[in-house]
mmCIF file of C-alpha atoms in Angstrom:
data_model
loop_
_atom_site.group_PDB
_atom_site.id
_atom_site.type_symbol
_atom_site.label_atom_id
_atom_site.label_comp_id
_atom_site.label_asym_id
_atom_site.label_seq_id
_atom_site.Cartn_x
_atom_site.Cartn_y
_atom_site.Cartn_z
ATOM 1 C CA UNK A 1 1.935 37.595 7.824
ATOM 2 C CA UNK A 2 2.556 39.984 10.571
ATOM 3 C CA UNK A 3 6.190 41.162 12.312
ATOM 4 C CA UNK A 4 6.206 41.533 15.447
ATOM 5 C CA UNK A 5 9.924 41.924 16.732
ATOM 6 C CA UNK A 6 13.623 41.105 14.536
ATOM 7 C CA UNK A 7 16.614 41.218 16.802
ATOM 8 C CA UNK A 8 20.234 41.370 15.000
ATOM 9 C CA UNK A 9 22.927 40.110 16.386
ATOM 10 C CA UNK A 10 26.939 40.456 14.707
ATOM 11 C CA UNK A 11 24.774 40.726 11.750
ATOM 12 C CA UNK A 12 25.959 42.208 8.678
ATOM 13 C CA UNK A 13 26.740 46.190 9.236
ATOM 14 C CA UNK A 14 25.225 45.347 12.883
ATOM 15 C CA UNK A 15 27.925 44.696 15.293
ATOM 16 C CA UNK A 16 26.499 44.055 18.098
ATOM 17 C CA UNK A 17 22.620 43.602 19.332
ATOM 18 C CA UNK A 18 19.721 45.381 17.580
ATOM 19 C CA UNK A 19 15.986 44.537 17.966
ATOM 20 C CA UNK A 20 13.290 45.963 15.997
ATOM 21 C CA UNK A 21 10.172 46.689 16.941
ATOM 22 C CA UNK A 22 7.595 46.317 14.584
ATOM 23 C CA UNK A 23 4.738 46.280 16.327
ATOM 24 C CA UNK A 24 5.843 49.861 17.851
ATOM 25 C CA UNK A 25 6.360 50.795 13.829
ATOM 26 C CA UNK A 26 3.150 50.026 12.591
ATOM 27 C CA UNK A 27 0.599 51.206 15.144
ATOM 28 C CA UNK A 28 -0.030 53.592 12.741
ATOM 29 C CA UNK A 29 -0.487 51.925 9.839
ATOM 30 C CA UNK A 30 2.306 51.864 7.459
ATOM 31 C CA UNK A 31 5.733 52.871 8.022
ATOM 32 C CA UNK A 32 8.666 53.230 5.873
ATOM 33 C CA UNK A 33 12.075 52.157 6.296
ATOM 34 C CA UNK A 34 14.777 54.604 4.586
ATOM 35 C CA UNK A 35 18.278 55.751 4.882
ATOM 36 C CA UNK A 36 21.544 56.336 3.454
ATOM 37 C CA UNK A 37 23.128 53.279 0.772
ATOM 38 C CA UNK A 38 24.717 50.931 2.863
ATOM 39 C CA UNK A 39 23.057 51.890 6.607
ATOM 40 C CA UNK A 40 21.469 48.796 7.176
ATOM 41 C CA UNK A 41 18.140 48.893 5.298
ATOM 42 C CA UNK A 42 18.808 45.589 2.676
ATOM 43 C CA UNK A 43 20.142 43.746 6.031
ATOM 44 C CA UNK A 44 16.526 44.250 7.315
ATOM 45 C CA UNK A 45 15.275 41.952 4.798
ATOM 46 C CA UNK A 46 18.117 39.560 4.891
ATOM 47 C CA UNK A 47 18.052 39.102 8.591
ATOM 48 C CA UNK A 48 14.103 38.181 7.912
ATOM 49 C CA UNK A 49 14.438 35.570 4.816
ATOM 50 C CA UNK A 50 17.327 34.084 7.022
ATOM 51 C CA UNK A 51 15.325 33.574 9.741
ATOM 52 C CA UNK A 52 12.258 32.158 8.408
ATOM 53 C CA UNK A 53 14.119 29.623 5.550
ATOM 54 C CA UNK A 54 17.501 29.559 7.004
ATOM 55 C CA UNK A 55 19.373 31.591 3.993
ATOM 56 C CA UNK A 56 19.652 34.859 2.318
ATOM 57 C CA UNK A 57 17.116 36.090 -0.343
ATOM 58 C CA UNK A 58 20.136 35.879 -2.986
ATOM 59 C CA UNK A 59 23.223 35.019 -2.122
ATOM 60 C CA UNK A 60 23.826 31.943 -0.598
ATOM 61 C CA UNK A 61 27.243 32.021 0.373
ATOM 62 C CA UNK A 62 26.776 35.423 1.320
ATOM 63 C CA UNK A 63 28.695 36.184 4.743
ATOM 64 C CA UNK A 64 26.234 37.048 7.032
ATOM 65 C CA UNK A 65 28.818 37.831 9.754
ATOM 66 C CA UNK A 66 29.708 40.910 10.704
ATOM 67 C CA UNK A 67 33.419 42.005 10.416
ATOM 68 C CA UNK A 68 33.209 44.425 13.057
ATOM 69 C CA UNK A 69 32.091 41.972 15.864
ATOM 70 C CA UNK A 70 33.417 40.853 18.775
ATOM 71 C CA UNK A 71 35.152 37.057 18.594
ATOM 72 C CA UNK A 72 32.745 36.259 21.052
ATOM 73 C CA UNK A 73 30.188 37.210 19.872
ATOM 74 C CA UNK A 74 28.165 34.790 17.640
ATOM 75 C CA UNK A 75 25.820 35.761 14.514
ATOM 76 C CA UNK A 76 22.743 35.216 15.246
ATOM 77 C CA UNK A 77 18.756 36.334 14.366
ATOM 78 C CA UNK A 78 15.867 35.913 16.387
ATOM 79 C CA UNK A 79 12.464 36.475 14.550
ATOM 80 C CA UNK A 80 8.861 36.815 16.664
ATOM 81 C CA UNK A 81 6.162 36.742 13.589
ATOM 82 C CA UNK A 82 2.477 35.308 13.185
ATOM 83 C CA UNK A 83 1.980 33.312 10.501
ATOM 84 C CA UNK A 84 -1.272 32.302 9.543
ATOM 85 C CA UNK A 85 -2.804 32.998 12.793
ATOM 86 C CA UNK A 86 0.326 31.167 14.678
ATOM 87 C CA UNK A 87 2.771 33.278 16.388
ATOM 88 C CA UNK A 88 6.174 31.504 16.641
ATOM 89 C CA UNK A 89 9.612 32.479 17.728
ATOM 90 C CA UNK A 90 12.327 31.577 15.062
ATOM 91 C CA UNK A 91 16.062 31.535 16.470
ATOM 92 C CA UNK A 92 18.408 30.510 13.634
ATOM 93 C CA UNK A 93 22.422 30.825 14.169
ATOM 94 C CA UNK A 94 24.364 30.473 11.016
ATOM 95 C CA UNK A 95 27.523 28.529 10.557
ATOM 96 C CA UNK A 96 30.333 30.389 11.478
ATOM 97 C CA UNK A 97 34.298 30.079 13.511
ATOM 98 C CA UNK A 98 33.983 30.658 16.613
ATOM 99 C CA UNK A 99 36.922 30.919 19.481
ATOM 100 C CA UNK A 100 37.293 27.407 20.925
ATOM 101 C CA UNK A 101 36.001 27.313 24.732
ATOM 102 C CA UNK A 102 39.243 26.026 25.845
ATOM 103 C CA UNK A 103 42.287 26.685 24.533
ATOM 104 C CA UNK A 104 43.330 28.768 21.612
ATOM 105 C CA UNK A 105 42.564 29.188 17.969
ATOM 106 C CA UNK A 106 39.240 28.595 16.713
ATOM 107 C CA UNK A 107 36.267 25.979 15.941
ATOM 108 C CA UNK A 108 33.266 25.988 13.359
ATOM 109 C CA UNK A 109 30.126 26.504 14.972
ATOM 110 C CA UNK A 110 27.177 24.145 13.317
ATOM 111 C CA UNK A 111 24.049 25.585 11.834
ATOM 112 C CA UNK A 112 21.090 25.792 14.880
ATOM 113 C CA UNK A 113 17.479 26.511 14.949
ATOM 114 C CA UNK A 114 15.061 26.440 16.932
ATOM 115 C CA UNK A 115 11.338 26.804 16.627
ATOM 116 C CA UNK A 116 8.810 27.992 19.287
ATOM 117 C CA UNK A 117 5.330 28.635 19.594
ATOM 118 C CA UNK A 118 3.007 30.906 21.763
ATOM 119 C CA UNK A 119 0.811 28.971 23.675
ATOM 120 C CA UNK A 120 -1.323 29.965 26.995
ATOM 121 C CA UNK A 121 -1.125 27.357 30.226
ATOM 122 C CA UNK A 122 -4.798 26.820 31.979
ATOM 123 C CA UNK A 123 -4.356 29.750 34.182
ATOM 124 C CA UNK A 124 -4.597 32.227 31.122
ATOM 125 C CA UNK A 125 -0.497 32.698 31.154
ATOM 126 C CA UNK A 126 1.368 32.734 27.674
ATOM 127 C CA UNK A 127 4.957 31.459 27.114
ATOM 128 C CA UNK A 128 6.595 30.355 24.634
ATOM 129 C CA UNK A 129 7.039 26.412 24.169
ATOM 130 C CA UNK A 130 10.142 24.845 21.955
ATOM 131 C CA UNK A 131 8.183 22.901 18.811
ATOM 132 C CA UNK A 132 11.526 21.852 16.744
ATOM 133 C CA UNK A 133 15.315 21.541 16.666
ATOM 134 C CA UNK A 134 15.657 20.474 12.630
ATOM 135 C CA UNK A 135 16.636 22.726 9.964
ATOM 136 C CA UNK A 136 14.280 20.095 7.551
ATOM 137 C CA UNK A 137 10.960 20.351 10.027
ATOM 138 C CA UNK A 138 11.179 24.150 11.139
ATOM 139 C CA UNK A 139 12.096 25.219 7.247
ATOM 140 C CA UNK A 140 8.602 22.679 5.635
ATOM 141 C CA UNK A 141 6.634 24.529 8.553
ATOM 142 C CA UNK A 142 7.282 27.976 7.845
ATOM 143 C CA UNK A 143 6.998 27.216 3.644
ATOM 144 C CA UNK A 144 3.676 25.356 4.092
ATOM 145 C CA UNK A 145 2.175 28.606 6.531
ATOM 146 C CA UNK A 146 3.188 30.797 3.598
ATOM 147 C CA UNK A 147 2.518 28.577 0.902
ATOM 148 C CA UNK A 148 5.603 30.013 -0.690
ATOM 149 C CA UNK A 149 9.327 29.586 -1.535
ATOM 150 C CA UNK A 150 12.135 31.122 -0.433
ATOM 151 C CA UNK A 151 12.231 32.494 -4.306
ATOM 152 C CA UNK A 152 8.504 33.262 -4.511
ATOM 153 C CA UNK A 153 9.154 35.208 -1.014
ATOM 154 C CA UNK A 154 11.610 37.664 -2.302
ATOM 155 C CA UNK A 155 10.250 38.113 -5.373
ATOM 156 C CA UNK A 156 6.460 38.939 -4.096
ATOM 157 C CA UNK A 157 7.718 40.098 -0.016
ATOM 158 C CA UNK A 158 10.790 41.015 -0.490
ATOM 159 C CA UNK A 159 11.652 43.346 -3.481
ATOM 160 C CA UNK A 160 15.230 45.295 -2.653
ATOM 161 C CA UNK A 161 17.361 46.734 -4.852
ATOM 162 C CA UNK A 162 14.749 47.371 -7.365
ATOM 163 C CA UNK A 163 13.792 43.434 -7.713
ATOM 164 C CA UNK A 164 10.506 44.507 -8.148
ATOM 165 C CA UNK A 165 11.536 45.451 -12.062
ATOM 166 C CA UNK A 166 12.624 42.120 -12.329
ATOM 167 C CA UNK A 167 8.719 41.177 -11.288
ATOM 168 C CA UNK A 168 7.238 43.386 -13.662
ATOM 169 C CA UNK A 169 9.302 42.267 -16.697
ATOM 170 C CA UNK A 170 8.817 38.636 -15.293
ATOM 171 C CA UNK A 171 6.786 36.686 -18.104
ATOM 172 C CA UNK A 172 3.597 35.571 -17.369
ATOM 173 C CA UNK A 173 3.037 32.604 -16.362
ATOM 174 C CA UNK A 174 5.597 32.859 -14.029
ATOM 175 C CA UNK A 175 3.904 35.725 -12.746
ATOM 176 C CA UNK A 176 0.756 34.134 -12.362
ATOM 177 C CA UNK A 177 2.180 31.263 -10.280
ATOM 178 C CA UNK A 178 3.615 34.092 -7.936
ATOM 179 C CA UNK A 179 0.645 35.888 -7.580
ATOM 180 C CA UNK A 180 -1.679 32.697 -7.521
ATOM 181 C CA UNK A 181 0.225 31.097 -4.289
ATOM 182 C CA UNK A 182 0.381 34.898 -2.537
ATOM 183 C CA UNK A 183 -3.343 35.865 -2.696
ATOM 184 C CA UNK A 184 -4.185 31.349 -2.407
ATOM 185 C CA UNK A 185 -5.820 31.633 -5.953
ATOM 186 C CA UNK A 186 -5.347 27.757 -5.811
ATOM 187 C CA UNK A 187 -8.520 27.418 -4.850
ATOM 188 C CA UNK A 188 -9.934 29.093 -8.102
ATOM 189 C CA UNK A 189 -7.411 27.529 -9.935
ATOM 190 C CA UNK A 190 -9.173 23.974 -9.148
ATOM 191 C CA UNK A 191 -12.772 25.373 -9.642
ATOM 192 C CA UNK A 192 -11.587 26.552 -13.193
ATOM 193 C CA UNK A 193 -9.978 22.827 -13.756
ATOM 194 C CA UNK A 194 -12.938 21.342 -12.778
ATOM 195 C CA UNK A 195 -15.216 22.937 -15.012
ATOM 196 C CA UNK A 196 -13.122 22.329 -17.827
ATOM 197 C CA UNK A 197 -12.913 18.704 -17.066
ATOM 198 C CA UNK A 198 -16.674 18.541 -16.050
ATOM 199 C CA UNK A 199 -17.563 20.868 -20.511
ATOM 200 C CA UNK A 200 -15.396 18.325 -21.967
ATOM 201 C CA UNK A 201 -16.567 15.571 -20.293
ATOM 202 C CA UNK A 202 -20.292 16.438 -21.343
ATOM 203 C CA UNK A 203 -19.467 17.610 -24.319
ATOM 204 C CA UNK A 204 -17.869 14.172 -24.866
ATOM 205 C CA UNK A 205 -20.851 12.593 -23.352
ATOM 206 C CA UNK A 206 -23.533 14.810 -25.753
ATOM 207 C CA UNK A 207 -21.772 13.793 -28.788
ATOM 208 C CA UNK A 208 -22.032 10.095 -27.825
ATOM 209 C CA UNK A 209 -25.499 10.240 -27.140
ATOM 210 C CA UNK A 210 -26.115 12.552 -30.691
ATOM 211 C CA UNK A 211 -24.371 9.679 -32.969
ATOM 212 C CA UNK A 212 -26.878 7.101 -30.586
ATOM 213 C CA UNK A 213 -30.056 9.054 -31.287
ATOM 214 C CA UNK A 214 -29.024 9.562 -34.530
ATOM 215 C CA UNK A 215 -28.315 5.645 -35.147
ATOM 216 C CA UNK A 216 -31.703 4.376 -33.612
ATOM 217 C CA UNK A 217 -33.487 6.824 -35.943
ATOM 218 C CA UNK A 218 -32.003 4.987 -38.954
ATOM 219 C CA UNK A 219 -32.870 2.195 -36.951
ATOM 220 C CA UNK A 220 -36.376 3.388 -37.216
ATOM 221 C CA UNK A 221 -36.705 4.687 -40.567
ATOM 222 C CA UNK A 222 -35.115 1.391 -41.789
ATOM 223 C CA UNK A 223 -37.858 -0.785 -39.991
ATOM 224 C CA UNK A 224 -41.024 1.439 -41.109
ATOM 225 C CA UNK A 225 -40.490 1.312 -44.931
ATOM 226 C CA UNK A 226 -41.578 3.249 -47.238
ATOM 227 C CA UNK A 227 -45.275 2.396 -46.858
ATOM 228 C CA UNK A 228 -45.416 4.061 -42.602
ATOM 229 C CA UNK A 229 -44.639 7.956 -43.495
ATOM 230 C CA UNK A 230 -44.712 10.929 -41.192
ATOM 231 C CA UNK A 231 -45.885 14.281 -41.391
ATOM 232 C CA UNK A 232 -42.123 15.746 -39.647
ATOM 233 C CA UNK A 233 -39.378 14.831 -41.418
ATOM 234 C CA UNK A 234 -36.565 12.254 -39.888
ATOM 235 C CA UNK A 235 -34.146 13.375 -37.567
ATOM 236 C CA UNK A 236 -30.462 14.046 -39.679
ATOM 237 C CA UNK A 237 -27.187 15.371 -38.613
ATOM 238 C CA UNK A 238 -27.265 18.785 -39.983
ATOM 239 C CA UNK A 239 -29.429 20.141 -37.191
ATOM 240 C CA UNK A 240 -27.554 18.157 -34.793
ATOM 241 C CA UNK A 241 -28.033 20.819 -31.974
ATOM 242 C CA UNK A 242 -31.085 20.646 -32.185
ATOM 243 C CA UNK A 243 -31.483 16.836 -32.288
ATOM 244 C CA UNK A 244 -33.842 15.792 -29.023
ATOM 245 C CA UNK A 245 -37.234 17.439 -29.926
ATOM 246 C CA UNK A 246 -37.526 17.055 -33.090
ATOM 247 C CA UNK A 247 -36.756 12.991 -33.315
ATOM 248 C CA UNK A 248 -39.550 12.577 -30.474
ATOM 249 C CA UNK A 249 -41.800 14.758 -32.251
ATOM 250 C CA UNK A 250 -40.889 12.000 -35.586
ATOM 251 C CA UNK A 251 -41.151 8.944 -33.497
ATOM 252 C CA UNK A 252 -44.751 9.647 -31.672
ATOM 253 C CA UNK A 253 -45.748 10.016 -35.086
ATOM 254 C CA UNK A 254 -44.824 7.086 -36.310
ATOM 255 C CA UNK A 255 -45.700 5.092 -33.226
ATOM 256 C CA UNK A 256 -49.287 6.943 -33.796
ATOM 257 C CA UNK A 257 -49.634 5.599 -37.388
ATOM 258 C CA UNK A 258 -48.123 1.943 -36.366
ATOM 259 C CA UNK A 259 -50.191 2.083 -34.158
ATOM 260 C CA UNK A 260 -53.759 2.669 -36.440
ATOM 261 C CA UNK A 261 -51.943 -0.218 -39.457
ATOM 262 C CA UNK A 262 -52.141 -2.716 -36.787
ATOM 263 C CA UNK A 263 -55.521 -1.729 -36.246
ATOM 264 C CA UNK A 264 -56.598 -1.844 -39.232
ATOM 265 C CA UNK A 265 -54.554 -4.694 -40.212
ATOM 266 C CA UNK A 266 -56.265 -6.929 -36.893
ATOM 267 C CA UNK A 267 -59.530 -5.719 -38.556
ATOM 268 C CA UNK A 268 -58.629 -6.690 -41.990
ATOM 269 C CA UNK A 269 -57.483 -10.257 -40.186
ATOM 270 C CA UNK A 270 -60.694 -11.267 -38.370
ATOM 271 C CA UNK A 271 -62.564 -10.394 -41.802
ATOM 272 C CA UNK A 272 -60.145 -13.564 -43.278
ATOM 273 C CA UNK A 273 -60.720 -15.795 -41.243
ATOM 274 C CA UNK A 274 -64.579 -15.303 -41.608
ATOM 275 C CA UNK A 275 -63.973 -15.519 -44.704
ATOM 276 C CA UNK A 276 -62.264 -18.727 -44.333
ATOM 277 C CA UNK A 277 -64.186 -20.265 -42.477
ATOM 278 C CA UNK A 278 -67.361 -20.088 -44.354
ATOM 279 C CA UNK A 279 -65.115 -21.167 -47.445
ATOM 280 C CA UNK A 280 -64.548 -24.052 -45.341
ATOM 281 C CA UNK A 281 -68.354 -25.092 -44.834
ATOM 282 C CA UNK A 282 -69.115 -24.995 -48.179
ATOM 283 C CA UNK A 283 -66.236 -26.813 -49.369
ATOM 284 C CA UNK A 284 -67.039 -30.167 -46.668
ATOM 285 C CA UNK A 285 -70.834 -29.547 -48.114
ATOM 286 C CA UNK A 286 -69.623 -29.523 -52.004
ATOM 287 C CA UNK A 287 -67.367 -32.967 -50.706
ATOM 288 C CA UNK A 288 -70.644 -34.606 -49.038
ATOM 289 C CA UNK A 289 -72.635 -34.081 -52.281
ATOM 290 C CA UNK A 290 -70.400 -35.427 -54.459
ATOM 291 C CA UNK A 291 -69.393 -38.316 -52.758
ATOM 292 C CA UNK A 292 -73.394 -39.040 -52.629
ATOM 293 C CA UNK A 293 -73.838 -38.714 -56.064
ATOM 294 C CA UNK A 294 -70.741 -40.907 -56.821
ATOM 295 C CA UNK A 295 -71.402 -43.782 -54.560
ATOM 296 C CA UNK A 296 -72.958 -46.933 -56.401
ATOM 297 C CA UNK A 297 -76.578 -48.129 -54.918
ATOM 298 C CA UNK A 298 -75.994 -51.954 -53.692
ATOM 299 C CA UNK A 299 -79.517 -54.373 -54.123
ATOM 300 C CA UNK A 300 -80.641 -55.603 -50.591
ATOM 301 C CA UNK A 301 -78.988 -58.472 -50.114
ATOM 302 C CA UNK A 302 -81.314 -61.668 -49.168
ATOM 303 C CA UNK A 303 -81.124 -64.880 -47.112
ATOM 304 C CA UNK A 304 -82.034 -68.285 -49.210
ATOM 305 C CA UNK A 305 -81.300 -70.304 -46.513
ATOM 306 C CA UNK A 306 -84.669 -71.475 -45.256
ATOM 307 C CA UNK A 307 -85.823 -74.064 -42.496
ATOM 308 C CA UNK A 308 -88.706 -75.914 -42.782
ATOM 309 C CA UNK A 309 -91.964 -75.485 -41.350
ATOM 310 C CA UNK A 310 -92.273 -77.546 -38.075
ATOM 311 C CA UNK A 311 -94.478 -80.392 -39.017
ATOM 312 C CA UNK A 312 -92.877 -80.690 -42.951
ATOM 313 C CA UNK A 313 -91.190 -83.012 -44.625
ATOM 314 C CA UNK A 314 -88.233 -81.464 -46.362
ATOM 315 C CA UNK A 315 -89.016 -81.230 -49.705
ATOM 316 C CA UNK A 316 -92.766 -80.402 -49.596
ATOM 317 C CA UNK A 317 -95.805 -80.106 -47.418
ATOM 318 C CA UNK A 318 -98.476 -83.039 -46.904
ATOM 319 C CA UNK A 319 -100.130 -81.749 -49.999
ATOM 320 C CA UNK A 320 -97.471 -83.463 -52.047
ATOM 321 C CA UNK A 321 -96.603 -79.327 -53.137
ATOM 322 C CA UNK A 322 -93.306 -78.525 -53.208
ATOM 323 C CA UNK A 323 -91.322 -76.189 -50.458
ATOM 324 C CA UNK A 324 -89.960 -73.047 -51.486
ATOM 325 C CA UNK A 325 -87.301 -72.906 -53.892
ATOM 326 C CA UNK A 326 -87.433 -76.203 -54.247
ATOM 327 C CA UNK A 327 -87.398 -77.508 -57.968
ATOM 328 C CA UNK A 328 -90.222 -79.467 -59.002
ATOM 329 C CA UNK A 329 -90.300 -83.177 -58.565
ATOM 330 C CA UNK A 330 -89.076 -84.729 -62.486
ATOM 331 C CA UNK A 331 -91.278 -86.278 -64.810
ATOM 332 C CA UNK A 332 -91.636 -90.124 -64.392
ATOM 333 C CA UNK A 333 -89.486 -91.952 -67.391
ATOM 334 C CA UNK A 334 -90.856 -94.267 -70.131
ATOM 335 C CA UNK A 335 -90.332 -96.980 -68.049
ATOM 336 C CA UNK A 336 -92.989 -96.619 -65.442
ATOM 337 C CA UNK A 337 -91.009 -96.743 -62.596
ATOM 338 C CA UNK A 338 -90.810 -94.368 -59.909
ATOM 339 C CA UNK A 339 -87.862 -92.460 -58.914
ATOM 340 C CA UNK A 340 -87.200 -90.731 -55.858
ATOM 341 C CA UNK A 341 -86.486 -87.341 -56.297
ATOM 342 C CA UNK A 342 -83.546 -85.994 -54.923
ATOM 343 C CA UNK A 343 -83.323 -82.514 -54.157
ATOM 344 C CA UNK A 344 -80.348 -79.818 -55.740
ATOM 345 C CA UNK A 345 -78.073 -79.423 -53.142
ATOM 346 C CA UNK A 346 -76.365 -76.493 -55.502
ATOM 347 C CA UNK A 347 -77.407 -73.198 -53.810
ATOM 348 C CA UNK A 348 -78.673 -70.646 -56.370
ATOM 349 C CA UNK A 349 -77.614 -67.255 -56.128
ATOM 350 C CA UNK A 350 -80.446 -64.894 -57.787
ATOM 351 C CA UNK A 351 -79.018 -63.214 -60.778
ATOM 352 C CA UNK A 352 -76.571 -65.751 -61.397
ATOM 353 C CA UNK A 353 -77.265 -68.321 -64.245
ATOM 354 C CA UNK A 354 -77.153 -72.062 -63.463
ATOM 355 C CA UNK A 355 -74.644 -73.934 -66.051
ATOM 356 C CA UNK A 356 -75.642 -77.545 -66.464
ATOM 357 C CA UNK A 357 -74.342 -80.200 -69.343
ATOM 358 C CA UNK A 358 -76.340 -80.398 -72.714
ATOM 359 C CA UNK A 359 -77.677 -83.696 -71.477
ATOM 360 C CA UNK A 360 -79.358 -82.980 -68.435
ATOM 361 C CA UNK A 361 -80.814 -79.565 -69.375
ATOM 362 C CA UNK A 362 -84.457 -79.325 -69.554
ATOM 363 C CA UNK A 363 -85.795 -80.180 -73.418
ATOM 364 C CA UNK A 364 -82.827 -81.883 -74.367
#
C-alpha cells in the first residue's frame, strides 16, 4: 500500500480543509510525523483508517466531526492510495447533522461512500472512473486488496499511542496470524499443511503395506512347511523398518528351493511311472501263465454220423461185411430160421457204456 494524498475536511481537530501530500514527503524515503500532544498526529492515522474501512481505528462511536468547523461544512475524508497495483480514490462522508437546505434547523446527513479507479483512455490520458457507491462493496474490495481486517490493519500498520506495545505482548497465535496476513505467508502455511497431510497419508500407507508384507510372509511360511527351508531368515515385525529387501531375498530363495524340489519330484514321478508299467506287464504275463496251467484240455470231438458209400447197402457192403460202426448180425437161433437183422438205431457215444436188460446181454 502506498499513500499519495490525504484530504481532511472538518475532521477531528482540523476545522477547515487540509491536504497531506505523501508523495512529496516520501520523495526522500522515510519521513517522520512529530508534534506536540494534541497537534493531530493520531488524527491522520484515524482518517486513513476511516477512509479505508469506514470506521475509526479504536472507538467506533468516536465523534469524527470537528467542533470548530462551520455548520455548513460537511465532515469528509478523501484518500488517494495505491493497493496491490491499483490506484483508488476513496471518498467517505460519515453520518452527521447538517443544516437544512430550506428552512431552519438541522437534518441527518447519512453516510456516503464513493470509490473511483484511475484509468487511462485510448489517447493515454488518465482520469478517475467511478466504481462503486456501496459501503459493503467498497469495504469488501479494500479488505480483499489489503488482505487484512480493520482490527488487523490497526495492530500491524497503525500503531499510535503505544499500541505497538500491545502487539508485542500479544500471544504467538495472534501475532502469527497478523504477520502472516501482512506478509502473505498463507502460501507457506498451505504448503506446510499439505506436507503434513501427505506425510500422514504416506505413513498410513506404509503401515498398511508393512502389515500386508508380514501377512503374506506368514502365509508363505505356512504353505512352505518345515521341509522347504531357506538360508535366510523369514521377515518379522521386529525389523519392520527394514522389511522390503530381506522379504524379497527370503522369498526369492524359497522360490529357487521350491523349483529344485519340483524338478526332483517330477523325475521321481517319471521313474515311478516306468516302474509301474513294467510291473503291470509282469502281472499280465503271470495271469496268462496261470490261466494256461489251470484250464483242462478237452478231447477231440468226432462225428459218429456217417453216410453209406454210393452203391452200398445200409448195414453192410456187397460181400456181407458189416458197415462201419455196425453191430455184427446176431447168431442164428436153434429153430433154423433166418431172422432179419435189424440194426440198433441207438447211438453210442465213445466213452459211454450201453446198458442192456440182463436177458438181452451177450452170453446171457
